[in-house]
CSV table of C-alpha atoms in Angstrom, one decimal:
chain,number,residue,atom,x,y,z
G,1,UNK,CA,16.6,-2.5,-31.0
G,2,UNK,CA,13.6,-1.2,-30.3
G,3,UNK,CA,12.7,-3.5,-27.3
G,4,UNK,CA,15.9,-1.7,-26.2
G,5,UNK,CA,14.6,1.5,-26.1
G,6,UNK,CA,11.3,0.0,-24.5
G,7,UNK,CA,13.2,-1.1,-21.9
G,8,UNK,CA,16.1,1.5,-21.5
G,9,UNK,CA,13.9,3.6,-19.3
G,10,UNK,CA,12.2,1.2,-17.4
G,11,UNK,CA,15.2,-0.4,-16.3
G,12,UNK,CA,16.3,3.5,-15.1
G,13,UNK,CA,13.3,3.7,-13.4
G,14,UNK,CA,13.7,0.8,-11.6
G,15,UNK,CA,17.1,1.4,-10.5
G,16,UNK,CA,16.2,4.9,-9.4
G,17,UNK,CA,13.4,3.3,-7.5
G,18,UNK,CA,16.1,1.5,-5.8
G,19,UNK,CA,18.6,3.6,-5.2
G,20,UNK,CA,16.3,6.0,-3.7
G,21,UNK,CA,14.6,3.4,-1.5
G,22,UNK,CA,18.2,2.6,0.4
G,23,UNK,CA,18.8,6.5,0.5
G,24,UNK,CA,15.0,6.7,2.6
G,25,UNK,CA,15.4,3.7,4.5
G,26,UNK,CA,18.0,4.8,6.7
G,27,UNK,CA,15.7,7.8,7.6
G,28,UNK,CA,12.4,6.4,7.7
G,29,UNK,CA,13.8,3.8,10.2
G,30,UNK,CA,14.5,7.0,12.7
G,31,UNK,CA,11.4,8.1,11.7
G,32,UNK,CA,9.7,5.1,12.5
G,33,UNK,CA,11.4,5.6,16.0
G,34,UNK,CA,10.1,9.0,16.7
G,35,UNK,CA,7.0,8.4,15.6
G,36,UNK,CA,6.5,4.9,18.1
G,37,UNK,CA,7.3,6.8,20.7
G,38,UNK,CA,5.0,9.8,20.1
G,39,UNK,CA,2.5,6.9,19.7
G,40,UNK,CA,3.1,5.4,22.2
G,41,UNK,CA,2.5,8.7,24.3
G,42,UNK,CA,-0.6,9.4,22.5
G,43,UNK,CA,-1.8,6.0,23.9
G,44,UNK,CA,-1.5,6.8,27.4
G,45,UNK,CA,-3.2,10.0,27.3
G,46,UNK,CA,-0.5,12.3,26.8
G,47,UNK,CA,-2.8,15.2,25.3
G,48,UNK,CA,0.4,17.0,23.8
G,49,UNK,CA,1.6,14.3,21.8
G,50,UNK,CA,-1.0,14.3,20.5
G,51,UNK,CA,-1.2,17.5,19.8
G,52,UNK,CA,2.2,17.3,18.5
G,53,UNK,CA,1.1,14.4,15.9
G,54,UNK,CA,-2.1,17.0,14.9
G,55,UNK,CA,0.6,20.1,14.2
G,56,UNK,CA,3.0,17.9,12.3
G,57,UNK,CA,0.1,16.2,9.5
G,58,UNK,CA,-2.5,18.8,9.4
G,59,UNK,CA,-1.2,20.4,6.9
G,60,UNK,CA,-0.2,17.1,4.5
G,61,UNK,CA,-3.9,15.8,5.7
G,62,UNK,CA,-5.7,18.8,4.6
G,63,UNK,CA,-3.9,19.1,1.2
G,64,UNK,CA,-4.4,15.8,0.5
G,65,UNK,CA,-8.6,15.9,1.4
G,66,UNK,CA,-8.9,19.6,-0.4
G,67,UNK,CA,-7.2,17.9,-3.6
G,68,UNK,CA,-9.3,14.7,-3.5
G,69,UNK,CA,-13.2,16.6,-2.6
G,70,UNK,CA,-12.5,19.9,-4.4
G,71,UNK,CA,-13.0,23.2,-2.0
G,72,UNK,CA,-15.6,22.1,0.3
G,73,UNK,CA,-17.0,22.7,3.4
G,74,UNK,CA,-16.9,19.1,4.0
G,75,UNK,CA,-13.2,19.1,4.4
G,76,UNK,CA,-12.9,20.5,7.9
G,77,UNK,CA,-15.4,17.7,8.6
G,78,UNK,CA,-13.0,14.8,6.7
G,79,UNK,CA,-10.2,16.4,8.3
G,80,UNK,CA,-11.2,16.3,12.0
G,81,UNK,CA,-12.6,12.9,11.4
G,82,UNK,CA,-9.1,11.1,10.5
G,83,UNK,CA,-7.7,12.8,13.5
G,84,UNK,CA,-9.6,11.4,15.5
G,85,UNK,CA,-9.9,8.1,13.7
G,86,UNK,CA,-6.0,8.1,13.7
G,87,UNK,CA,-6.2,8.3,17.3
G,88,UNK,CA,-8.6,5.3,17.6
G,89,UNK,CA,-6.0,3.4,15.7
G,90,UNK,CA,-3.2,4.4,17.0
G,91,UNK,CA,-2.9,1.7,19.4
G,92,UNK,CA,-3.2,-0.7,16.0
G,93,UNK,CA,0.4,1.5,14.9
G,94,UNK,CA,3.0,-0.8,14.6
G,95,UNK,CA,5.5,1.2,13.1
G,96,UNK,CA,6.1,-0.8,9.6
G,97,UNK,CA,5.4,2.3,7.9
G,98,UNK,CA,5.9,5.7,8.7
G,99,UNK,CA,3.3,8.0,10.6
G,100,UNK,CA,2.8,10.3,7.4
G,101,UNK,CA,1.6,6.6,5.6
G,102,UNK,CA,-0.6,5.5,8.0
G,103,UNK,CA,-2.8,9.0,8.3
G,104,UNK,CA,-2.6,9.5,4.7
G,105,UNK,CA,-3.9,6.1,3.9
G,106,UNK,CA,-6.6,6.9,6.6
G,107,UNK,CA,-7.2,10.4,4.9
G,108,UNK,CA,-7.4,9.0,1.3
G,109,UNK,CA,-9.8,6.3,2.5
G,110,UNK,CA,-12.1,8.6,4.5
G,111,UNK,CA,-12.3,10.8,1.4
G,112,UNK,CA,-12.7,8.2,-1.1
G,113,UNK,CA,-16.1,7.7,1.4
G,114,UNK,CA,-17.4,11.1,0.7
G,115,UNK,CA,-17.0,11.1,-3.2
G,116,UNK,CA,-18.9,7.7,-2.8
G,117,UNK,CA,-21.6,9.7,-0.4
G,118,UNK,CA,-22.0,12.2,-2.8
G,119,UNK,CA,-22.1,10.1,-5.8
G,120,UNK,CA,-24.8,8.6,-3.9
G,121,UNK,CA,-26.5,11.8,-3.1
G,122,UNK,CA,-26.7,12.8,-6.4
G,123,UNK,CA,-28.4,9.4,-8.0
G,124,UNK,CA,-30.7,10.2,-5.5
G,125,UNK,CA,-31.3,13.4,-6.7
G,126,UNK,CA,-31.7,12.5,-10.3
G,127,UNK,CA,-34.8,10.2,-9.1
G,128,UNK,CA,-36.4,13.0,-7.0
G,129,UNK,CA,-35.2,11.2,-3.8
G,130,UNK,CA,-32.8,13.6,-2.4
G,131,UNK,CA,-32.6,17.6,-2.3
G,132,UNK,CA,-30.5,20.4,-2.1
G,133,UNK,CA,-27.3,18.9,-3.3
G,134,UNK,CA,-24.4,19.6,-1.6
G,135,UNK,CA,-25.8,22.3,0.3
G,136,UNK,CA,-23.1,22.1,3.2
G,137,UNK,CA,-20.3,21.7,0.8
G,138,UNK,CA,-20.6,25.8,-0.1
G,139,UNK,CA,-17.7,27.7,1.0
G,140,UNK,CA,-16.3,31.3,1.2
G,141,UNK,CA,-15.6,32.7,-2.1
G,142,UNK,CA,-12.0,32.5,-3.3
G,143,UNK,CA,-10.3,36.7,-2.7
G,144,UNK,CA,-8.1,35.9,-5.3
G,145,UNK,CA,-7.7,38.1,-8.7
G,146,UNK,CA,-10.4,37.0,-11.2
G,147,UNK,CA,-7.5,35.2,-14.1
G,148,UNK,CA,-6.5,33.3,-10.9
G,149,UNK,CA,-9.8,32.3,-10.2
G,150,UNK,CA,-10.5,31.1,-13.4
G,151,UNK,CA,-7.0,29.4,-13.7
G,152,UNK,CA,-7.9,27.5,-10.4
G,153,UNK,CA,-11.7,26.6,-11.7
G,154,UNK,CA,-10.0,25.2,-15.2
G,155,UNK,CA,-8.1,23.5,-13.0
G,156,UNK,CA,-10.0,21.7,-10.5
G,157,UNK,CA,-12.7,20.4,-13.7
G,158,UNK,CA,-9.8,18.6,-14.8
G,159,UNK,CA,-8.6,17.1,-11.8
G,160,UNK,CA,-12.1,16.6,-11.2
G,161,UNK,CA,-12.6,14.6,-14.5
G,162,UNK,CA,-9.6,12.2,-13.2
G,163,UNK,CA,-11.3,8.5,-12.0
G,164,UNK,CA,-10.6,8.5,-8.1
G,165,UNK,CA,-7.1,5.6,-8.3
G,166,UNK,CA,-6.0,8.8,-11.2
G,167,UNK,CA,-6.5,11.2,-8.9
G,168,UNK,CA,-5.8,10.0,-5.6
G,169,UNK,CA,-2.0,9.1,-7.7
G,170,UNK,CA,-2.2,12.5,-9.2
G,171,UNK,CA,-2.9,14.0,-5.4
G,172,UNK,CA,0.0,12.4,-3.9
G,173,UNK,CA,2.6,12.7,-6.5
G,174,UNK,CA,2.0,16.0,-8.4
G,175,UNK,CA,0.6,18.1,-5.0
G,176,UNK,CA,1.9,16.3,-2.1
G,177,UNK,CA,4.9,15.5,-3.7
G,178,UNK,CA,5.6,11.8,-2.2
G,179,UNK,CA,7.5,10.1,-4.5
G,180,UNK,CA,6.6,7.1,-6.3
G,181,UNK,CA,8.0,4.7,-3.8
G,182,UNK,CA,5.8,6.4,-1.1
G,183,UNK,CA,3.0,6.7,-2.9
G,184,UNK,CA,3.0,3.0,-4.0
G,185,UNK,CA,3.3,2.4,0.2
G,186,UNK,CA,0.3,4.6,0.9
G,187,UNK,CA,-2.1,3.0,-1.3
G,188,UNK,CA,-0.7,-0.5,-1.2
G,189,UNK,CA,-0.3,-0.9,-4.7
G,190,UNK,CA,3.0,-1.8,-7.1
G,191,UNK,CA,5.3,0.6,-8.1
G,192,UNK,CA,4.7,0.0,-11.4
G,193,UNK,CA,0.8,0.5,-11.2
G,194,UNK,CA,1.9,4.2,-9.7
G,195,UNK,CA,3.4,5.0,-12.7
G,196,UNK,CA,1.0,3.7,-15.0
G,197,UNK,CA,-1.4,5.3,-13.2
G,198,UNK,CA,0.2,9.0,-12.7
G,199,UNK,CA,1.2,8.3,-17.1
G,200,UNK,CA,-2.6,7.9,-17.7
G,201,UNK,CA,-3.8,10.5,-15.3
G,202,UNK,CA,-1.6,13.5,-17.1
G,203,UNK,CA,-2.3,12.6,-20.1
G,204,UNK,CA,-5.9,13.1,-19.4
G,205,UNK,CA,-5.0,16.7,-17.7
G,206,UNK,CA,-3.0,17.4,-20.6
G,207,UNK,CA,-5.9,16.7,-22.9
G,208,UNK,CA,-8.5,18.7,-21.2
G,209,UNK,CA,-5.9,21.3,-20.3
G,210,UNK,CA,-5.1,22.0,-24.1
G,211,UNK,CA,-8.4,21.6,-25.2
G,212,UNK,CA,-9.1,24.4,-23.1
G,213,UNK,CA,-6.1,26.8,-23.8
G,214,UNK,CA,-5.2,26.4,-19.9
G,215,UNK,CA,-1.6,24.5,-20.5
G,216,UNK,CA,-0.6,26.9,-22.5
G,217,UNK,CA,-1.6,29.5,-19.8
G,218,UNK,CA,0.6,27.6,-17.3
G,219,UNK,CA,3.4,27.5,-19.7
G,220,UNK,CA,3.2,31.1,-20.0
G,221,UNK,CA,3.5,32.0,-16.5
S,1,UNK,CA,4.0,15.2,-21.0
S,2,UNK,CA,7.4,16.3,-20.8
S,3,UNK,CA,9.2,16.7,-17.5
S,4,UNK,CA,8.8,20.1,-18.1
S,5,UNK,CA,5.3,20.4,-18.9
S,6,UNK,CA,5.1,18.3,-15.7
S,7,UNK,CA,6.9,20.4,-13.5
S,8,UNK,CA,4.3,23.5,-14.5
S,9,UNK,CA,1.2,21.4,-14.2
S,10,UNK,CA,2.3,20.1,-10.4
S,11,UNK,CA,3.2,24.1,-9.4
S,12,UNK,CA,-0.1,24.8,-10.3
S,13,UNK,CA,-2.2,22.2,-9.0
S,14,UNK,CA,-0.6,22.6,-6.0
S,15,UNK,CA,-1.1,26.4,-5.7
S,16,UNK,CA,-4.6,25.7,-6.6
S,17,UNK,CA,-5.3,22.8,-3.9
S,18,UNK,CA,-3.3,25.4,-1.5
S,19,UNK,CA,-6.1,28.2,-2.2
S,20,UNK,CA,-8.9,25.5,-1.6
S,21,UNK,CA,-7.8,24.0,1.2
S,22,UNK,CA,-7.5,27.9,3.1
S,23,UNK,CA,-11.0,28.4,2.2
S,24,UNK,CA,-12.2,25.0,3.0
S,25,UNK,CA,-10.6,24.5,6.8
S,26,UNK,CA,-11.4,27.2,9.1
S,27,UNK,CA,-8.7,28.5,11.5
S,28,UNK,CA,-7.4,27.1,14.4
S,29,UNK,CA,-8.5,23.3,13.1
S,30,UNK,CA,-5.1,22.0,15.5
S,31,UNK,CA,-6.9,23.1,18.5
S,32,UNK,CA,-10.7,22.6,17.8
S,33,UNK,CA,-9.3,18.3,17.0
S,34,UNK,CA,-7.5,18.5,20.2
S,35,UNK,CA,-10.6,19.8,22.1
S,36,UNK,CA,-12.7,17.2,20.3
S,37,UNK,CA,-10.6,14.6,21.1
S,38,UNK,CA,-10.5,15.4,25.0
S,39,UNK,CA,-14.6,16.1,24.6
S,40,UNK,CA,-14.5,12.0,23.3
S,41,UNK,CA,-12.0,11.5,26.3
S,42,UNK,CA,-9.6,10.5,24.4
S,43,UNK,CA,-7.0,12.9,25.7
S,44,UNK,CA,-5.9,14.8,29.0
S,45,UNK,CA,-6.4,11.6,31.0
S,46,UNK,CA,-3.2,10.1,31.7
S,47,UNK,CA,-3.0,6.7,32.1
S,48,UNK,CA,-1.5,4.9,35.2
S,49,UNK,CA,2.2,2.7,34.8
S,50,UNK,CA,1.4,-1.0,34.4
S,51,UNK,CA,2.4,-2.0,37.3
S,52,UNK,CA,-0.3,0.1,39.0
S,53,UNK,CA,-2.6,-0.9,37.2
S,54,UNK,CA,-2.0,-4.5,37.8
S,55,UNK,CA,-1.9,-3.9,41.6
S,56,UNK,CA,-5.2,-2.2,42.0
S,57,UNK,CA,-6.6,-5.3,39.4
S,58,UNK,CA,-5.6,-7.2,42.2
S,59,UNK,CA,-6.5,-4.7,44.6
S,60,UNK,CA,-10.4,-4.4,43.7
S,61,UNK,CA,-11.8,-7.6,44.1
S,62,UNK,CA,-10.2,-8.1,47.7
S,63,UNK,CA,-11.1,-4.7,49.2
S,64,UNK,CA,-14.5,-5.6,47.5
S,65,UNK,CA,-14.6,-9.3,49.6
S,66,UNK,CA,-13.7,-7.8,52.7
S,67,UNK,CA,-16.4,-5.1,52.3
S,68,UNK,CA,-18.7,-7.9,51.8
S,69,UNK,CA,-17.5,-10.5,55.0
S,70,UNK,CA,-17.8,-6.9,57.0
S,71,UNK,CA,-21.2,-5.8,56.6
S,72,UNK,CA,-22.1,-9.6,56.7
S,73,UNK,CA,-20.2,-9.5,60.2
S,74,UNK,CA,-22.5,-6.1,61.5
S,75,UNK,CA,-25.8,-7.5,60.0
S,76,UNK,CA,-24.7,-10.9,62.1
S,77,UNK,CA,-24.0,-9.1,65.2
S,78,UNK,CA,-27.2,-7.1,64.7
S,79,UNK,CA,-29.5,-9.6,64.5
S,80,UNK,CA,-27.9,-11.4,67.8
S,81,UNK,CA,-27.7,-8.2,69.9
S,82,UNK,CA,-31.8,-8.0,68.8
S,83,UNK,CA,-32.3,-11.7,70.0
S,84,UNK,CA,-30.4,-11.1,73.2
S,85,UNK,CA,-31.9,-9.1,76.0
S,86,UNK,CA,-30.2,-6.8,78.4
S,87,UNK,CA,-26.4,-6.2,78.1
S,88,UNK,CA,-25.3,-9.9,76.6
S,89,UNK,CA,-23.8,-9.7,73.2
S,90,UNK,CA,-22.7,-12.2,70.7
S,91,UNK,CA,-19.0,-12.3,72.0
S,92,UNK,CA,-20.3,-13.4,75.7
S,93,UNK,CA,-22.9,-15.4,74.8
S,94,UNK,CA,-20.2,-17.5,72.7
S,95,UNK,CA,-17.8,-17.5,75.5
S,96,UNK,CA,-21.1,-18.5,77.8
S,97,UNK,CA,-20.2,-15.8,80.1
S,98,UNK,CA,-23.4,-14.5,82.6
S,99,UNK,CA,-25.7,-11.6,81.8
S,100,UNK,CA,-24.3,-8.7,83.2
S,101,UNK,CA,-26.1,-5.9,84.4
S,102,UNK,CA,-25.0,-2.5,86.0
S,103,UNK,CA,-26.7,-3.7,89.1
S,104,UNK,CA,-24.7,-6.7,89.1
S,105,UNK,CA,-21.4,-4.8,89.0
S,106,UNK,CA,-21.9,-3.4,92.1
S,107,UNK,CA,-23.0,-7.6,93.5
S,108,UNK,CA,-20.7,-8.1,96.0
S,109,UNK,CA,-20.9,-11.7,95.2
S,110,UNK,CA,-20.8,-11.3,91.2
S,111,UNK,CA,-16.9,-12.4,90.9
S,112,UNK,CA,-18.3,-15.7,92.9
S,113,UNK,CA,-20.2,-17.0,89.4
């Protein structure tokens, strides 16, 4: 009976997973299409294609950096480095997966680089070797009404206190809003593992979060 | 967490991550990557069809021989218009025609060599 109920929801899951995966394929497939061709612009030089490819992920890319490093100057940085990267691989793009995938993967890995780099920086600092800690990282204040500044700050210490595979799941699912089955193509892991992951990572947030009084804040609203 | 719960926590995060990310990337980031990319030359250049391309491959080296056997031609016929006095040049001292001279033009008798 109870194995039942253990696996009652698992096999919904699953067949949710499925369901939805024949419903995207269809679409992704013409997806695929477009975005070969755009490529395959982009390859010879075509300077609007490429702009084209910028004005369609910039927005996806820059969410996705902002929630991994935190408000930072160093995200203009990240950002304009996968762009260009991107374009360096492009000629790599086979069309497998989707354009979104490909720069996301490329956005996540080039971010997962800096929290490294600043990880780093700061065991350097705690031996005297390094100075001025993320002094390029300042950015302009938040103009936002002081309860939503606080909010925000409660907010981004718990997100913060995630380890980077509970975040990075947390980033893609909870803010960028791929689904499972996406976000277990962007990172190259099991579907499974996604879920796991995204079940550990809230139950962290929602620890901290009530610990704080901040979920019940957010319930409030 | 219920789905509900959830659904609160992902509004906010993402409100939050949306107020970050207008502080953190300064306006106009499309255009300053698009004029980075064409300051790397990756852009603005467009590249030639194939079959172009594989033309003037073939093209290059050829134009670049016959560039070569030319000025090896001139330096050639340089050197022997040096070695050869008067108004001979290579051509008729291949053909072993006479020496011909503007005096001998006007020879009566030249056409009898």
């Amino acid at each position: 009976m109870a194995s039942a109920a253990v696996i009652a929801p698992v096999r919904t899951a699953a067949l949710r997973a499925v369901g939805a995966q024949r419903g995207s394929v269809a679409a992704e497939r013409a997806g695929s299409r477009d975005d070969s061709a755009l490529v395959e612009q982009v390859v010879r030089g075509d300077e609007h294609a490429f702009r084209r490819i910028v004005d369609g992920h910039i927005d996806a890319v820059s969410r996705t950096v902002t929630g991994l490093l935190g408000p930072s100057a160093e995200v203009d940085d990240v950002v304009q480095d996968v762009f260009i990267k991107l374009h360096a691989n492009l000629a790599t793009f086979r069309g497998d997966a989707t354009l979104r995938t490909f720069v996301t993967r490329m956005a996540i890995n080039r971010s997962l680089d800096v929290l490294r780099q600043r990880k780093r920086r700061r065991w350097m600092q705690s031996w005297g070797l390094g100075s001025e800690l993320d002094a390029a990282g300042a950015v302009a204040p938040a103009h936002t009404p002081l309860e939503q500044q606080d909010l925000d700050e409660r907010l981004r210490k718990a997100l913060d206190t995630l380890p980077e595979k509970q975040r990075t799941v947390v980033v893609l699912r909870l803010v960028e809003g791929l689904s499972t089955e996406e976000t277990a193509q962007v990172l190259d892991i099991k579907y499974g593992t996604v879920l796991s992951r995204l079940k550990r990572a809230t139950d962290q947030l929602r620890a901290v979060l009530s610990a704080n009084g901040t979920l019940e804040m957010l319930e409030d609203k | 967490m219920t789905q509900k719960n959830e659904r609160h926590l992902s509004s906010a995060l993402r409100a939050m991550v949306e107020r970050e990310r207008h502080r953190s990337v300064a306006p106009m980031a499309t255009d300053r990557i698009v004029r980075l990319a064409r300051g790397h030359g990756l852009v603005g250049q467009e590249r030639t069809d194939p079959f172009v391309e594989g033309i003037l491959g073939w093209a290059r080296p050829v134009v670049a021989i016959c560039l070569t056997i030319l000025v090896l031609l001139v330096a050639y016929n340089v050197r022997l218009s040096n070695e050869l006095p008067g108004m001979d040049t290579p051509t008729a001292r291949v053909l072993g025609l006479p020496s011909a001279t503007v005096a001998l033009a006007f020879d009566p008798d030249f056409e009898e060599h």
